[in-house]
mmCIF file of C-alpha atoms in Angstrom:
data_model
loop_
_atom_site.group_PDB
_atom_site.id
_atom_site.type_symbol
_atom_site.label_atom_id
_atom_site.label_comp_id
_atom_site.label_asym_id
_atom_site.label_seq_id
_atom_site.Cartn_x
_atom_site.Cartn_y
_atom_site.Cartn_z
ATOM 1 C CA UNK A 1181 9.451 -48.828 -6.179
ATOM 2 C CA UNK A 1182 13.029 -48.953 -4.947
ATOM 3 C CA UNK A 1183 14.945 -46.301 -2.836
ATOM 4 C CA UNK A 1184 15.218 -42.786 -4.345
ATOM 5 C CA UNK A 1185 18.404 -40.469 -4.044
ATOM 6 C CA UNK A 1186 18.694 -37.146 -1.990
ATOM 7 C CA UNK A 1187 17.756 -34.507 -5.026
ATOM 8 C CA UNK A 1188 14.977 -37.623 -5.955
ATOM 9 C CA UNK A 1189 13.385 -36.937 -2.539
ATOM 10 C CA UNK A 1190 13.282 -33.139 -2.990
ATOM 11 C CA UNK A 1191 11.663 -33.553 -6.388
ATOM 12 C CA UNK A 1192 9.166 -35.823 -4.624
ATOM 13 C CA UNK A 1193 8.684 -33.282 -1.890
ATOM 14 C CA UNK A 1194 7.506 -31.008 -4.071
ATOM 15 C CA UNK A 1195 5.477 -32.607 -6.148
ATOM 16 C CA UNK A 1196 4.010 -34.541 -2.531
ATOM 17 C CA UNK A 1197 3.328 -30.925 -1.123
ATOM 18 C CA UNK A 1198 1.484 -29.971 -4.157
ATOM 19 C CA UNK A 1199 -1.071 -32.548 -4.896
ATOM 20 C CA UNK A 1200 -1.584 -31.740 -8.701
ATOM 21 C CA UNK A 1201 0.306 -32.235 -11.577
ATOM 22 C CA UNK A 1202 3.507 -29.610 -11.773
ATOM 23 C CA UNK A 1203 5.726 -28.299 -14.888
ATOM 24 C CA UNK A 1204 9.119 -28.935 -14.643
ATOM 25 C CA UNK A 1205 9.871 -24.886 -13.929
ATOM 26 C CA UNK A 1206 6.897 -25.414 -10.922
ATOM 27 C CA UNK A 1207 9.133 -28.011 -9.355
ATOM 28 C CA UNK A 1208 12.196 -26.069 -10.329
ATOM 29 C CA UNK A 1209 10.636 -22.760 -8.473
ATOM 30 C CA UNK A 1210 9.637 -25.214 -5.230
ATOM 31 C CA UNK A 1211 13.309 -25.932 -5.115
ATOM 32 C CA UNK A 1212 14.831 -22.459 -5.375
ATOM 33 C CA UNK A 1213 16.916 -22.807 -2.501
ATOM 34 C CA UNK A 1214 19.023 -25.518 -3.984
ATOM 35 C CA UNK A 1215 19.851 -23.193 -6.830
ATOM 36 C CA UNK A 1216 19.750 -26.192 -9.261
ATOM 37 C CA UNK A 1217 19.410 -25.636 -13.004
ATOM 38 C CA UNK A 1218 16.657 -25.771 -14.490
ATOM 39 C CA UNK A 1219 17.694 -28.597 -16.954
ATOM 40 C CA UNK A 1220 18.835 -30.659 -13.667
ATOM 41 C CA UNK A 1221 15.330 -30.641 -12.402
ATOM 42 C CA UNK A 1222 14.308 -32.008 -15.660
ATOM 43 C CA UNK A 1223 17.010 -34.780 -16.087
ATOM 44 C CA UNK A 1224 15.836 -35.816 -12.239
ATOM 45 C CA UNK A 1225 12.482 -35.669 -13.342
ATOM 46 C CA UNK A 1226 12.684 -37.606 -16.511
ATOM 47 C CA UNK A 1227 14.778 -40.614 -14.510
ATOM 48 C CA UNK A 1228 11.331 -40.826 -11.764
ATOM 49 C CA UNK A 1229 9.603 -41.413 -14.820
ATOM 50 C CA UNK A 1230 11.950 -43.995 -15.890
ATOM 51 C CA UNK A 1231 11.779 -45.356 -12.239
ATOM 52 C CA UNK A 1232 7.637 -45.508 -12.468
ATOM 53 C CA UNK A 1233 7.953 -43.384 -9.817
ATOM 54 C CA UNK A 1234 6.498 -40.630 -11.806
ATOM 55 C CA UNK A 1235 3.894 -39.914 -14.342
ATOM 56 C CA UNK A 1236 4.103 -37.463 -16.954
ATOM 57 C CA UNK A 1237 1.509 -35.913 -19.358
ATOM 58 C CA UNK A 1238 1.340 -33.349 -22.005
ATOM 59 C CA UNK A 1239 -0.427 -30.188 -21.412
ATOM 60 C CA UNK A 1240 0.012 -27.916 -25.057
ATOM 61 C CA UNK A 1241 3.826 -27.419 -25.280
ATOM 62 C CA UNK A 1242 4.607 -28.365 -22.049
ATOM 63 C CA UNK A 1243 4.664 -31.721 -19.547
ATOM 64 C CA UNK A 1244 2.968 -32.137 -16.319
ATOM 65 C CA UNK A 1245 4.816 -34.842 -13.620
ATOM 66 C CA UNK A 1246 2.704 -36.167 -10.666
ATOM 67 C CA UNK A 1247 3.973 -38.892 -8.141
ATOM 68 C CA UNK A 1248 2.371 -41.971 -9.431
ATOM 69 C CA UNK A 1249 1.854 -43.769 -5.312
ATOM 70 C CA UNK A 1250 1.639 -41.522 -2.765
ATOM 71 C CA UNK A 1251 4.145 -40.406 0.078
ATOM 72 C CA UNK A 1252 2.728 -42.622 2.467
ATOM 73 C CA UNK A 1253 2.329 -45.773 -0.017
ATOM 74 C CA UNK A 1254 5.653 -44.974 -0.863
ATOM 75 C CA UNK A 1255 7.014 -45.496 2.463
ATOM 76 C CA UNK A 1256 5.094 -48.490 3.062
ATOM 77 C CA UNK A 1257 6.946 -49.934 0.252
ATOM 78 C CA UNK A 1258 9.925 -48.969 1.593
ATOM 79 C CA UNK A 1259 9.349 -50.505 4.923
ATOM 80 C CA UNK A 1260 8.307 -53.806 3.552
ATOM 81 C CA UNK A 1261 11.475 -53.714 1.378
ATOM 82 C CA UNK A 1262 13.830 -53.435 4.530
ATOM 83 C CA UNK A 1263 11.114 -56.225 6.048
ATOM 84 C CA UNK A 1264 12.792 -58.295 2.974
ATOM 85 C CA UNK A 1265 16.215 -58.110 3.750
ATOM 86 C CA UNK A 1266 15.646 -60.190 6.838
ATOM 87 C CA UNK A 1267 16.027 -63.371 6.855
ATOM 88 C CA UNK A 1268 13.591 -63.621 10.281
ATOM 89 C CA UNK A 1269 10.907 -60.698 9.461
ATOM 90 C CA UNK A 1270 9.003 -61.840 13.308
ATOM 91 C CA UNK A 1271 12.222 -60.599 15.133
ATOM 92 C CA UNK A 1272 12.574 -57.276 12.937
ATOM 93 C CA UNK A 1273 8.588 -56.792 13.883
ATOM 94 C CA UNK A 1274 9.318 -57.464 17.101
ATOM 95 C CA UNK A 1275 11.876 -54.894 17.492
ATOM 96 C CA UNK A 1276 9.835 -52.534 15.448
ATOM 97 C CA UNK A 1277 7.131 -52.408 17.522
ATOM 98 C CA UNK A 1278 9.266 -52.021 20.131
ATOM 99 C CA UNK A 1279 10.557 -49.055 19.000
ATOM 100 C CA UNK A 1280 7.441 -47.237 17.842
ATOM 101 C CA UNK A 1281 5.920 -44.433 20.321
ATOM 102 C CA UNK A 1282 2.787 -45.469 21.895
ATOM 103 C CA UNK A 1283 0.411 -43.476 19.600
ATOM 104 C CA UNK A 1284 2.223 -45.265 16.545
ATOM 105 C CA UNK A 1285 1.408 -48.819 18.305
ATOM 106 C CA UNK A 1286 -2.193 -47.336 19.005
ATOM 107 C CA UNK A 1287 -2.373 -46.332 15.345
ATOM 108 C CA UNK A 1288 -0.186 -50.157 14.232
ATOM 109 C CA UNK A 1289 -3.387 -51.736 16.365
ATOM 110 C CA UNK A 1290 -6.093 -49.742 14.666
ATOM 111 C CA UNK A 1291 -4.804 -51.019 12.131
ATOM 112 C CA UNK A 1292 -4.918 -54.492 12.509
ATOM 113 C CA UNK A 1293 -8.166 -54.892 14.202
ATOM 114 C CA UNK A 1294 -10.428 -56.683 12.618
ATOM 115 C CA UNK A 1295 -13.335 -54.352 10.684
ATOM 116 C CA UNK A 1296 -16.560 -53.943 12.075
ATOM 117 C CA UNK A 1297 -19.709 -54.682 11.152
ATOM 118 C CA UNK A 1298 -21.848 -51.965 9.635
ATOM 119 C CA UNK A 1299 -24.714 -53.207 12.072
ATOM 120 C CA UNK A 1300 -22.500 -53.159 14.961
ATOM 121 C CA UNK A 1301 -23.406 -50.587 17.549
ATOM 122 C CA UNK A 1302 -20.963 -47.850 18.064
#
């Protein structure tokens, strides 16, 4: 998915925070702090499409962007991008885990347990 710039984020934020599919002037409203022009928003819009970052869709006259992966798949794709610019991925786990807080290792080891069964008792 690749790394996205500072104004990519904010777009993302937005659209993240709202869950549904957002006109270019709904994003440009959810930044109104920036003060950005309108036609900015769009341009930054139109390159996450061109990243398949974003999806866009016609609704009558206008277009409708949603984030194609979530925020937290997006992550994950970041972190296994970093992950590949190791060239020993154990050690930068290692140090990872090492530098999670402990109810980020209980949720890493939730994680990797192994499923159980349906019949299991609880």
């Amino acid at each position: 998915m690749g790394r996205l710039g500072e104004l990519e984020r904010a777009v993302m934020d937005v659209l993240w925070a709202h869950g549904v599919p957002l006109s270019v002037r709904a994003v440009h409203e959810g930044l109104a702090e920036r003060d950005l022009a309108y036609t900015t928003v769009m341009t930054v819009l139109t390159r996450l499409v061109g990243k398949n970052v974003v999806r866009r869709e016609r609704a009558g006259r206008a277009w409708l962007y949603a984030p194609l992966a979530s925020r937290e798949e997006y992550v994950a794709e970041l972190m296994l991008e970093a992950l590949a610019l190791t060239g020993d991925r154990d050690s930068a786990l290692v140090r990872f885990a090492h530098s999670v807080s402990s109810d980020e290792a209980d949720a890493l080891r939730k994680a990797l347990a192994p499923p159980r069964d349906e019949g299991e008792a609880r």
